[in-house]
mmCIF file of C-alpha atoms and ligand atoms in Angstrom:
data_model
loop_
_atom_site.group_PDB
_atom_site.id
_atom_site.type_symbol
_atom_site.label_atom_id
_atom_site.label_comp_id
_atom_site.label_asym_id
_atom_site.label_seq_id
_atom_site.Cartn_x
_atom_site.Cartn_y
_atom_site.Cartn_z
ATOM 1 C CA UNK A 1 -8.565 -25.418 -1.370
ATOM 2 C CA UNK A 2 -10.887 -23.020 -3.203
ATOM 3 C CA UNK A 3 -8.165 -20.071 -4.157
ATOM 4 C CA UNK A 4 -7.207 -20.380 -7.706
ATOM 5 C CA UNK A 5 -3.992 -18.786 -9.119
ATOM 6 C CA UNK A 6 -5.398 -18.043 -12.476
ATOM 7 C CA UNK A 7 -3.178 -17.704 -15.768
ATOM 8 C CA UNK A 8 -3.681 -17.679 -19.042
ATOM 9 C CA UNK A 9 -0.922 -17.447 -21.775
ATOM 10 C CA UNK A 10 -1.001 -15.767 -25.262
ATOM 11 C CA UNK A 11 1.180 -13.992 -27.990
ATOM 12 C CA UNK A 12 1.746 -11.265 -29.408
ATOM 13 C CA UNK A 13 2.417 -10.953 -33.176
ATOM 14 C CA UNK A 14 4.607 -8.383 -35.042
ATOM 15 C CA UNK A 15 6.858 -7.624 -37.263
ATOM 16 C CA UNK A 16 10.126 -6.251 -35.469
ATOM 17 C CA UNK A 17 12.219 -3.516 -36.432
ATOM 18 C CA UNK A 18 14.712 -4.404 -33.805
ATOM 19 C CA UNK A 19 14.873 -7.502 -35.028
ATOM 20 C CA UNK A 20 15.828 -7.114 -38.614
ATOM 21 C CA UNK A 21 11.927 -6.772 -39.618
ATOM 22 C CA UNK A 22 11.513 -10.753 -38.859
ATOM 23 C CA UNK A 23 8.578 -12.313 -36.602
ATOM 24 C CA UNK A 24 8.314 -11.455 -33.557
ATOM 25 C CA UNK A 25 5.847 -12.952 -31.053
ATOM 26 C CA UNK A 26 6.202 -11.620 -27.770
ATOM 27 C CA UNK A 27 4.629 -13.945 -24.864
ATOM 28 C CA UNK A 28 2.351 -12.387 -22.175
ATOM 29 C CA UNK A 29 1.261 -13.840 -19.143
ATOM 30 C CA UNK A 30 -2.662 -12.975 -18.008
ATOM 31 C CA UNK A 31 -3.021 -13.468 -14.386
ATOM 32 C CA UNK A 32 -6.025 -12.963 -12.187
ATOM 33 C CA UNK A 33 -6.657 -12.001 -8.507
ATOM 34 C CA UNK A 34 -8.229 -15.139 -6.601
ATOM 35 C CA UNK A 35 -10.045 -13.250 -4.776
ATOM 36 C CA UNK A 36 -11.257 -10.361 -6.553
ATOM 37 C CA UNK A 37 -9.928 -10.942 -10.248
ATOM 38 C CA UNK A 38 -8.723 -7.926 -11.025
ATOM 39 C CA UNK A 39 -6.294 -8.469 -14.193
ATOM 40 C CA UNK A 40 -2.277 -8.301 -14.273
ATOM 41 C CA UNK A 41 0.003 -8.989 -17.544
ATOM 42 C CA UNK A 42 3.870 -10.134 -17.369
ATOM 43 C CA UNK A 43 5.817 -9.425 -20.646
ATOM 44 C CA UNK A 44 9.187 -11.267 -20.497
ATOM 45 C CA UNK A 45 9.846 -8.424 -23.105
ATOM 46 C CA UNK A 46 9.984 -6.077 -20.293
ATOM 47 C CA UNK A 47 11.980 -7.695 -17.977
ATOM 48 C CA UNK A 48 14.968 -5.902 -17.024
ATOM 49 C CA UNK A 49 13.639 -2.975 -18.597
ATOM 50 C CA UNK A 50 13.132 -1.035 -15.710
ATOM 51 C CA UNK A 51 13.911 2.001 -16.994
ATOM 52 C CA UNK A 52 11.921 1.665 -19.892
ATOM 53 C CA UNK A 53 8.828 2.022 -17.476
ATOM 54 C CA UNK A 54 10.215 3.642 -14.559
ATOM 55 C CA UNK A 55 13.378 5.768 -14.851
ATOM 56 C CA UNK A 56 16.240 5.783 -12.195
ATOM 57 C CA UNK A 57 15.504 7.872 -9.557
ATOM 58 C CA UNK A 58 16.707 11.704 -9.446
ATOM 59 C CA UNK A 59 18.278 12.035 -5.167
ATOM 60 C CA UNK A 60 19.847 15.519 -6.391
ATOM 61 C CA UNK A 61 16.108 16.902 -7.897
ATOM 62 C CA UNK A 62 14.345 15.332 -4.939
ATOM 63 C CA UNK A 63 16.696 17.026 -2.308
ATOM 64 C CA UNK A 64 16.366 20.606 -4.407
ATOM 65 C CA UNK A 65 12.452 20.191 -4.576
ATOM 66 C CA UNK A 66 12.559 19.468 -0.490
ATOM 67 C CA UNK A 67 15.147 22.683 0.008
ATOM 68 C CA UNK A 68 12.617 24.779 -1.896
ATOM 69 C CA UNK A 69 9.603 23.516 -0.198
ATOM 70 C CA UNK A 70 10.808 23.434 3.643
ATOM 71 C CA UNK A 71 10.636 27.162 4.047
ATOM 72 C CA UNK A 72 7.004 27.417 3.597
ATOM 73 C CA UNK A 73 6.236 23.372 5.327
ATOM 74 C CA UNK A 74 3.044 23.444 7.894
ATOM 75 C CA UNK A 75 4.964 20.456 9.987
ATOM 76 C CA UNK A 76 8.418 21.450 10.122
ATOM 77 C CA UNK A 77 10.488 23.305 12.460
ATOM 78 C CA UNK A 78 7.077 22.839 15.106
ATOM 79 C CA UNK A 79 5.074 25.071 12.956
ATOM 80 C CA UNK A 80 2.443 21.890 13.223
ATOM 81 C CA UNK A 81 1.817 23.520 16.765
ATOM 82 C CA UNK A 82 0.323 26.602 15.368
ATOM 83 C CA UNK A 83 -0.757 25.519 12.035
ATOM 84 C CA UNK A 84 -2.692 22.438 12.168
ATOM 85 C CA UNK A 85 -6.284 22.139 12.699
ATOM 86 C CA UNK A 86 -7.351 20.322 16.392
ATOM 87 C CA UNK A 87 -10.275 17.469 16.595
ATOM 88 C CA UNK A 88 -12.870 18.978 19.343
ATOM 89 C CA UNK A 89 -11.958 18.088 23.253
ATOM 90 C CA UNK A 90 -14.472 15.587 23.558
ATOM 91 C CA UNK A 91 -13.026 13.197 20.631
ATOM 92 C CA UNK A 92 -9.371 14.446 21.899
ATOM 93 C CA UNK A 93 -8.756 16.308 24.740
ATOM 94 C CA UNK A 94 -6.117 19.221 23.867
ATOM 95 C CA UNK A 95 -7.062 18.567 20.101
ATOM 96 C CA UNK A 96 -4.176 16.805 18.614
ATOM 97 C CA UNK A 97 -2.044 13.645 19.807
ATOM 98 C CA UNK A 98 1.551 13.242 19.775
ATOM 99 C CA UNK A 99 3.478 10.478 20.296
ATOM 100 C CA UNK A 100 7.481 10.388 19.709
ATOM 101 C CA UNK A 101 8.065 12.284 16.398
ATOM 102 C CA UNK A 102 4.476 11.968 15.450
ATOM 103 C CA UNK A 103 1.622 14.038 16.039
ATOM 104 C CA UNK A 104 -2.292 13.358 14.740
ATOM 105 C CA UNK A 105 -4.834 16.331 13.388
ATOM 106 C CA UNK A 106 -7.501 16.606 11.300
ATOM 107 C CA UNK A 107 -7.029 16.894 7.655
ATOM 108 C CA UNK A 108 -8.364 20.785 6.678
ATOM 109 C CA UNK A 109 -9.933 19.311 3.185
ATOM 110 C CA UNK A 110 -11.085 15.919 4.565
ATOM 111 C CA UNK A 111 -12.772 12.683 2.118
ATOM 112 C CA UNK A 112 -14.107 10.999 5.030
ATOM 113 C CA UNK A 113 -16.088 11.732 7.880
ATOM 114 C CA UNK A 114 -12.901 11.687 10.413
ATOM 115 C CA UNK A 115 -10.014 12.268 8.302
ATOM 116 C CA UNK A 116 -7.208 12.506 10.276
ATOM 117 C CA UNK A 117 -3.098 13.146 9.020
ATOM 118 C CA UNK A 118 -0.352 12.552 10.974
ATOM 119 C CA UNK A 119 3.140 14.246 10.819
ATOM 120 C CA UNK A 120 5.550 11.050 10.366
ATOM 121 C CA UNK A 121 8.607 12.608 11.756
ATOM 122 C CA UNK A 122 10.672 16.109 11.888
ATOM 123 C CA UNK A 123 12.569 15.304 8.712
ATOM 124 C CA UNK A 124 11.165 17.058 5.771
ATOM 125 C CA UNK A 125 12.450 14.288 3.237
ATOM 126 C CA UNK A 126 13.137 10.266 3.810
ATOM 127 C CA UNK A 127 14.449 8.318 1.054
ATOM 128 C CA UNK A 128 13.019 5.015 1.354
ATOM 129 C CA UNK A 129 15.963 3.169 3.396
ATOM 130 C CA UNK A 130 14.462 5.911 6.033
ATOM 131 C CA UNK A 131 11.512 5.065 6.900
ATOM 132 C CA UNK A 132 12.575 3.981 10.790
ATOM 133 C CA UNK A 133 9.846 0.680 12.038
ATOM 134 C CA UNK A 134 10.167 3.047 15.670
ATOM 135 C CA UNK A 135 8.813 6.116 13.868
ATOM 136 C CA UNK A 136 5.938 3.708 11.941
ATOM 137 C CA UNK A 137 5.214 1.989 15.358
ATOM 138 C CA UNK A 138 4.382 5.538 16.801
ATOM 139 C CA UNK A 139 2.473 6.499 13.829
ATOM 140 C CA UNK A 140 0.390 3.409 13.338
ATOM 141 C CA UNK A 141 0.243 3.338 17.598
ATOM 142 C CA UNK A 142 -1.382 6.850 17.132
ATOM 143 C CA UNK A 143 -3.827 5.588 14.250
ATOM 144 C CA UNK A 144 -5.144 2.722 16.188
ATOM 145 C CA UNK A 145 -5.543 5.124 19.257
ATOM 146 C CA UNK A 146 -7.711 7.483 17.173
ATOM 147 C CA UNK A 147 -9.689 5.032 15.329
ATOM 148 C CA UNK A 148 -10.784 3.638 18.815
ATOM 149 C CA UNK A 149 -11.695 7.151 19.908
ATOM 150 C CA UNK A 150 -13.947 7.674 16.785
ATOM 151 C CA UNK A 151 -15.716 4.352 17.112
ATOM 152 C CA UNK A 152 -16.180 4.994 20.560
ATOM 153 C CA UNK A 153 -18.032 8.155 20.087
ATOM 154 C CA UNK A 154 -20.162 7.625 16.800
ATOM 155 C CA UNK A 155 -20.775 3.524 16.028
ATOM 156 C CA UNK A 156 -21.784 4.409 12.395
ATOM 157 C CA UNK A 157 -17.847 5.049 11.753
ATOM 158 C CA UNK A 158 -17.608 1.227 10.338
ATOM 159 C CA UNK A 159 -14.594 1.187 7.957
ATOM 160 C CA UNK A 160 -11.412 2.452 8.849
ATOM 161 C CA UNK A 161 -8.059 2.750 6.564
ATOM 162 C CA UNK A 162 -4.401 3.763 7.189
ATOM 163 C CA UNK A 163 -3.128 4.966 4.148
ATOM 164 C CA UNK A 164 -0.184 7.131 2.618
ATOM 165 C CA UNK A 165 0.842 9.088 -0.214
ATOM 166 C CA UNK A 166 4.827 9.547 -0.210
ATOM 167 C CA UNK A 167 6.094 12.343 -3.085
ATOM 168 C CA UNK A 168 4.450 14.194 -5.970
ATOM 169 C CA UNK A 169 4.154 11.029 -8.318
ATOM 170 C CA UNK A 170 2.400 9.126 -5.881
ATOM 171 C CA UNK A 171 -0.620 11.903 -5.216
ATOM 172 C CA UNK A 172 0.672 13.834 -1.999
ATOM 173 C CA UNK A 173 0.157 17.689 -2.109
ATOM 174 C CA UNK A 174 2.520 17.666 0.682
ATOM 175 C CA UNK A 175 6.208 16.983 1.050
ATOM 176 C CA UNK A 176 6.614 16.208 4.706
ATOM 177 C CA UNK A 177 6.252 12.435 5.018
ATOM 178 C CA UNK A 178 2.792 11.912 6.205
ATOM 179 C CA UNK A 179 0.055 9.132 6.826
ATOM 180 C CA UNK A 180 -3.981 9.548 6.766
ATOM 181 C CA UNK A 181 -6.341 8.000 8.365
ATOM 182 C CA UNK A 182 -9.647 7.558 7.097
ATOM 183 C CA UNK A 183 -12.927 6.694 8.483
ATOM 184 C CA UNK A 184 -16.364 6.664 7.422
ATOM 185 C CA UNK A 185 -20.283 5.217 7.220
ATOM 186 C CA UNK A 186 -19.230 4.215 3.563
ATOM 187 C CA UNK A 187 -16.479 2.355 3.041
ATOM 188 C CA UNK A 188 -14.337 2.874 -0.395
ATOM 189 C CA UNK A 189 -15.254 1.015 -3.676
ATOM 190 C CA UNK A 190 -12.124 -1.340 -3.312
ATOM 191 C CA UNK A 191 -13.176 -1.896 0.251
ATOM 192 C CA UNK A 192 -16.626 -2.931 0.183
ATOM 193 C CA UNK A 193 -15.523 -5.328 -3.063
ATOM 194 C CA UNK A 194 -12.846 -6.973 -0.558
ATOM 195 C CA UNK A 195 -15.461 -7.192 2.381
ATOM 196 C CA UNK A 196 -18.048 -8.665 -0.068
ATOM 197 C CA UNK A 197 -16.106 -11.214 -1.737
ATOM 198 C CA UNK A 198 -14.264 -12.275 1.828
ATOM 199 C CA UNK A 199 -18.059 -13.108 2.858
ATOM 200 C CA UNK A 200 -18.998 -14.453 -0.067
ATOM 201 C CA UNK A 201 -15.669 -17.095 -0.112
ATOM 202 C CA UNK A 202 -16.501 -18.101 3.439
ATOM 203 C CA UNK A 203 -19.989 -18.482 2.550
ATOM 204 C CA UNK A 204 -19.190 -20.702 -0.030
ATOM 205 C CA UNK A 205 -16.358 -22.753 1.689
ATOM 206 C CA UNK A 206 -16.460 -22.107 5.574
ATOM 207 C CA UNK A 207 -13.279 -21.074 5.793
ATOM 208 C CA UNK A 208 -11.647 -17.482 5.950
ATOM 209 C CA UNK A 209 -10.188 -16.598 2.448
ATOM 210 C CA UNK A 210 -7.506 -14.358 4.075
ATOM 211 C CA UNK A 211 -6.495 -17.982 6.758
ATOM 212 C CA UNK A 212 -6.493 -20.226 3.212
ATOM 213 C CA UNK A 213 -4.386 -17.200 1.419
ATOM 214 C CA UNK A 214 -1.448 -16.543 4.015
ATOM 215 C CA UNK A 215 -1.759 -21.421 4.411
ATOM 216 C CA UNK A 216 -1.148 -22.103 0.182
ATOM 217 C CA UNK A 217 1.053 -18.818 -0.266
ATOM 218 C CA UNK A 218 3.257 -20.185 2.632
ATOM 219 C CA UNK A 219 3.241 -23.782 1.642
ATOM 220 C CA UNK A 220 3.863 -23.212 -2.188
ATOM 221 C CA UNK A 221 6.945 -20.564 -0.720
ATOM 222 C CA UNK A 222 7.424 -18.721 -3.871
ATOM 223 C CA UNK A 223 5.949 -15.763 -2.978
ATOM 224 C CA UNK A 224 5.364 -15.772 0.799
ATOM 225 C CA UNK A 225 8.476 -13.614 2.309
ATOM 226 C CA UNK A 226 8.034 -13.565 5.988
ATOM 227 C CA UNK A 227 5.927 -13.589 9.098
ATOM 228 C CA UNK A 228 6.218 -11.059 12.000
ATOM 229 C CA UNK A 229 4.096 -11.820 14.932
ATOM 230 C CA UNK A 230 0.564 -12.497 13.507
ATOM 231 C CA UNK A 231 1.064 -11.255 9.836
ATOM 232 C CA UNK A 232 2.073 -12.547 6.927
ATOM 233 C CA UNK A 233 3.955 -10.766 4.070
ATOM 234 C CA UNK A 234 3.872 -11.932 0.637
ATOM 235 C CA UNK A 235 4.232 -10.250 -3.114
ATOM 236 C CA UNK A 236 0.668 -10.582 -4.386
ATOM 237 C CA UNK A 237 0.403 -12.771 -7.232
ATOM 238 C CA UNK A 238 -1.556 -10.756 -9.237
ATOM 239 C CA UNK A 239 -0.787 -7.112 -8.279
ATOM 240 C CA UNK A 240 -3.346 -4.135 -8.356
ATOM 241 C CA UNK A 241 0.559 -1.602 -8.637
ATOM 242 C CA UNK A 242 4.030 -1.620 -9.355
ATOM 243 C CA UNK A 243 5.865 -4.394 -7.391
ATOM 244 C CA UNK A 244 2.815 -4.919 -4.803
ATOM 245 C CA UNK A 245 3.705 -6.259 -1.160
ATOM 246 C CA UNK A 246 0.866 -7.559 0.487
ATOM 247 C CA UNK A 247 0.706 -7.517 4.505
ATOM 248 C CA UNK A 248 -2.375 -9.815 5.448
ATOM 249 C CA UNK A 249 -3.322 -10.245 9.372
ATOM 250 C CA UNK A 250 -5.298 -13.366 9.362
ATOM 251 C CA UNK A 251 -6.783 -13.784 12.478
ATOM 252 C CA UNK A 252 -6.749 -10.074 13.487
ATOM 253 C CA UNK A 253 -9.297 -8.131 10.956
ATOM 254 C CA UNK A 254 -10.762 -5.640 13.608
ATOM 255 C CA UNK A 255 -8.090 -3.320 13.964
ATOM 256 C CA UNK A 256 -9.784 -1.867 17.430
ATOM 257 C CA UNK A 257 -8.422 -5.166 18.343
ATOM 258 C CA UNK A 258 -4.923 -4.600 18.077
ATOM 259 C CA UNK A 259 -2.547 -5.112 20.814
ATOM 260 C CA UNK A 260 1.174 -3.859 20.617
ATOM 261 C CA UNK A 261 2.696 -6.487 18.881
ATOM 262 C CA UNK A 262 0.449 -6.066 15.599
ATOM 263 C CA UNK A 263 1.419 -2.168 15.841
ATOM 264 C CA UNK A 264 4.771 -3.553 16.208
ATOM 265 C CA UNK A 265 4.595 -5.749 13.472
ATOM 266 C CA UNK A 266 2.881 -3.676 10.666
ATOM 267 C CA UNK A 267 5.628 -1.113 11.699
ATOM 268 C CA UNK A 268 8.512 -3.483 11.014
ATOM 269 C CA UNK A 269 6.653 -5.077 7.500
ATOM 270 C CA UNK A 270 5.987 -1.421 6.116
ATOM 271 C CA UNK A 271 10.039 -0.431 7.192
ATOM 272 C CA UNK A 272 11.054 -3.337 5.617
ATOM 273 C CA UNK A 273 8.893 -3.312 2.584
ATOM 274 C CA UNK A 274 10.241 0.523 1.995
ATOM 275 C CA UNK A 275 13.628 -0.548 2.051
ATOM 276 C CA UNK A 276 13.309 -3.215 -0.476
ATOM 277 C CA UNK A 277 11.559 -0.748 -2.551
ATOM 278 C CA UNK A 278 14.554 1.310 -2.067
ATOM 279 C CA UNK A 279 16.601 -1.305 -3.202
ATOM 280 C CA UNK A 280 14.721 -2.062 -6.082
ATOM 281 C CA UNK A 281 15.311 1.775 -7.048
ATOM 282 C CA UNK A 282 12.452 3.264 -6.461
ATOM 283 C CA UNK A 283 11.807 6.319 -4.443
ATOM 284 C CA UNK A 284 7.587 6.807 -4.080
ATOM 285 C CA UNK A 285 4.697 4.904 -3.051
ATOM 286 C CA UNK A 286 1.311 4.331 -1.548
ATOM 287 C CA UNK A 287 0.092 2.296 1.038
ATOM 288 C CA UNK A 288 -3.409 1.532 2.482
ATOM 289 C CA UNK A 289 -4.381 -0.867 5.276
ATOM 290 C CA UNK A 290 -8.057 -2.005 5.498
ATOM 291 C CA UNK A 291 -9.549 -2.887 8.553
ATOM 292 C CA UNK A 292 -12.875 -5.421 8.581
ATOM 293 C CA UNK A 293 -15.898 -3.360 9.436
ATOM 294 C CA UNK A 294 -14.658 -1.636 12.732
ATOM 295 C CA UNK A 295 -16.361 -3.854 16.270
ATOM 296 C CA UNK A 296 -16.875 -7.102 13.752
ATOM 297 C CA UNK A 297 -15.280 -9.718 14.832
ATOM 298 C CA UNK A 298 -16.453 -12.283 11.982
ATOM 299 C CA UNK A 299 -14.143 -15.004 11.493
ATOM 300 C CA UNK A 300 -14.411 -14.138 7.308
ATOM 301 C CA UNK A 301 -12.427 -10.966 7.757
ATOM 302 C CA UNK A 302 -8.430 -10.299 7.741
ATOM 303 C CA UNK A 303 -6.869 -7.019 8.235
ATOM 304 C CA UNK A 304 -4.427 -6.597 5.361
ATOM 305 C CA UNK A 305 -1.947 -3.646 3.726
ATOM 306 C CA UNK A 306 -1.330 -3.337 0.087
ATOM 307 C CA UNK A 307 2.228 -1.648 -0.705
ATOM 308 C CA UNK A 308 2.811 -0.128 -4.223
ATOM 309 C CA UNK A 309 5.321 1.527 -6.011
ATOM 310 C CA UNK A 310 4.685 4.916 -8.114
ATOM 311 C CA UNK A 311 6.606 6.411 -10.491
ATOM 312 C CA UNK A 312 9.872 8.194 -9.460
ATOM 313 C CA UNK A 313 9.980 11.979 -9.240
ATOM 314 C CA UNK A 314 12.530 12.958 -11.926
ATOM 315 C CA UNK A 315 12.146 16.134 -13.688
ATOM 316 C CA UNK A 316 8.725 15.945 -16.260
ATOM 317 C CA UNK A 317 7.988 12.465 -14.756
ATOM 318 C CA UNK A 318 5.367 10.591 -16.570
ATOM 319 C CA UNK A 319 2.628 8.692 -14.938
ATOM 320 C CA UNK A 320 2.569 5.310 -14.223
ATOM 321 C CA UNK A 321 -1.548 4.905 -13.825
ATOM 322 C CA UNK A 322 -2.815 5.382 -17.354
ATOM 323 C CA UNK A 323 -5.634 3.667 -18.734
ATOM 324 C CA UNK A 324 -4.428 0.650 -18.224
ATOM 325 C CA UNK A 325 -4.500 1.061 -14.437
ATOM 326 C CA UNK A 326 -7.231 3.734 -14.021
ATOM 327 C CA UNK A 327 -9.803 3.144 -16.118
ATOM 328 C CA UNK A 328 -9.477 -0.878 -16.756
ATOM 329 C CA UNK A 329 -7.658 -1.853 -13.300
ATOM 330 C CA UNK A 330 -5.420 -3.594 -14.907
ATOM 331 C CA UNK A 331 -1.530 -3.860 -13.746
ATOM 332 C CA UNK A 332 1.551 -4.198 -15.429
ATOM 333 C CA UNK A 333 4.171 -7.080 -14.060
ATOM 334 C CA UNK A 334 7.762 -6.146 -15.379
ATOM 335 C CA UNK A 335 9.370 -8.690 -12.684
ATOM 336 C CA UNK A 336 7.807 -11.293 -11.605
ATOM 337 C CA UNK A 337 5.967 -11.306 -7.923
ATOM 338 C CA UNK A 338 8.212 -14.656 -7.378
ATOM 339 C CA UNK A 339 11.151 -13.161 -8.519
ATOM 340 C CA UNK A 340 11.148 -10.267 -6.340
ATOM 341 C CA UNK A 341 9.866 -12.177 -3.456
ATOM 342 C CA UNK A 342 13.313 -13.814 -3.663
ATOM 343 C CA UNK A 343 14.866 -10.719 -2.879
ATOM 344 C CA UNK A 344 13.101 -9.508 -0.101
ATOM 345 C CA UNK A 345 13.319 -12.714 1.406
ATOM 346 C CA UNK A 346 17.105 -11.889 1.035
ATOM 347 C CA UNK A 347 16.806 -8.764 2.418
ATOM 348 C CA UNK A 348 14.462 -9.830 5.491
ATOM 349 C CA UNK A 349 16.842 -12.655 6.393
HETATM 350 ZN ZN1 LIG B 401 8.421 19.759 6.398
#
């Protein structure tokens, strides 16, 4: 087996004013990505310090920011119908699609070359425990529809993302739960690293690191949580955000490819995944999914959906992506991934 779960222990020396000015030498644990080796650090220290990092979360200022900013939403009340831009007929006839609660337009200020949003819902605020796998199904049914469209019409459109920004602290300009999907001839930076290195591991050992990932994670059980059809849900071992849940579809990488059942099961992972975030107490996040390269069906490729947790939005909230995260994409652990995948295997059942 080639995937390494890299640590690396070390201290931390200092003299303590909480502890009457003795020693104090804090332990941190260094862990590495297998695959791509981006950097995470556990401090026992921290450990049930939640607050310390990320403060409770505020439901009363949440619901008054959402009464303020309904009035004047885009999506609510049907305004989408007369507000949102359309794709041209021949990508979509009519310009928009809807399915259920959900409805998919193009983005007015887009960062790829199809940049599509879609409304997730009627309700202008979800807590977490909200977040209804029915309503995802429709949404990521919708997403899969358009990406096919796209591909269909322009074969340049190789790399494909579903991704979400839910509240202020996590990056969305919007209230209204939404999704976006991206495609483009470039794929993102994080993208082409994971599409390089997934070659480069199957190169080198002739298997598919994403198959090897979802066999050791379930057979070592301390972070693997659950399967639902053909994916695999796990707490990454060394995560790139707060409390990271990793959704990996082994054998499934092309997206295009998707039937019902791996719409059905993203929908029920990301639901589920929400609701232990919820439970955790937190109240924002961000998601992406990353397809392989759209119509490549390489057996080195997996489909897979990273799940983070931002800061919550309290009143002068602070940031939780500082130079740590931003600039040397490294990730604080304040619980352990095999501590919390004990609870959501708790939660799942
Ligand atoms: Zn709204």
């Amino acid at each position: 087996m080639a995937i390494e779960f890299w640590t690396f222990r070390s201290t931390a020396p200092f003299v303590n004013p909480l502890k009457n000015w003795e020693l104090d030498e804090q332990v941190l644990e260094f862990r590495k990505d297998p695959l791509l080796g981006h950097v995470s650090i556990f401090s026992p220290a921290i450990q049930g310090k939640k607050d310390i990092l990320f403060p409770a979360p505020d439901p009363a200022y949440v619901q008054s920011i959402a009464d303020a900013t309904k009035p004047n939403c885009f999506l609510c009340d049907g305004k989408w119908e007369r507000m949102t831009p359309k794709y041209p007929d021949d990508l979509i006839p009519g310009g928009r699609l809807v399915k259920g609660q959900t409805v998919l337009f193009p983005n007015l200020f887009p960062t790829a070359s199809y940049h599509a949003v879609i409304m997730l819902g009627e309700s202008h605020y979800r807590s977490l425990d909200n977040f209804p796998e029915d309503l995802l199904k429709d949404a990521f049914g919708l997403s899969v529809d358009f990406l096919g469209r796209v591909f269909k019409k322009n074969s340049e459109m190789l790399y494909a993302t579903i991704n979400a920004n839910y509240l202020p602290p996590a990056g969305s300009s919007v209230f209204h739960p939404h999704v976006q999907i991206l495609i483009s001839p470039v794929p993102s930076t994080h993208h082409e690293r994971v599409l390089e290195a997934s070659r480069r591991y199957y190169d080198q050992n002739g298997r598919s690191y994403w198959k090897d990932l979802v066999d050791v994670e379930r057979s070592k059980g301390e972070r693997y949580v659950a399967n639902f059809g053909g994916s695999h849900w796990l707490m990454a071992f060394s995560p790139i955000g707060a409390n990271e849940v990793l959704g990996v579809f082994p054998e499934k990488g092309n997206i295009l490819r998707w039937g019902e059942d791996d719409i059905t099961a993203l929908a029920r992972g990301v639901s589920l995944s929400l609701k232990f975030y919820h439970s955790l107490g937190f109240s924002t996040f961000n998601f992406s999914l990353f397809s392989s390269p759209l119509g490549d069906d390489s057996p080195c490729y997996g489909a897979f959906i990273r799940l983070v947790c931002r800061q919550n939005f309290v009143p002068h909230y602070r940031t939780d992506d500082y130079y740590l995260q931003k600039l040397m994409e490294n990730e604080i652990i304040s619980t352990p991934p095999e501590e919390l995948a004990k609870v959501f295997r708790g939660m799942v059942g």
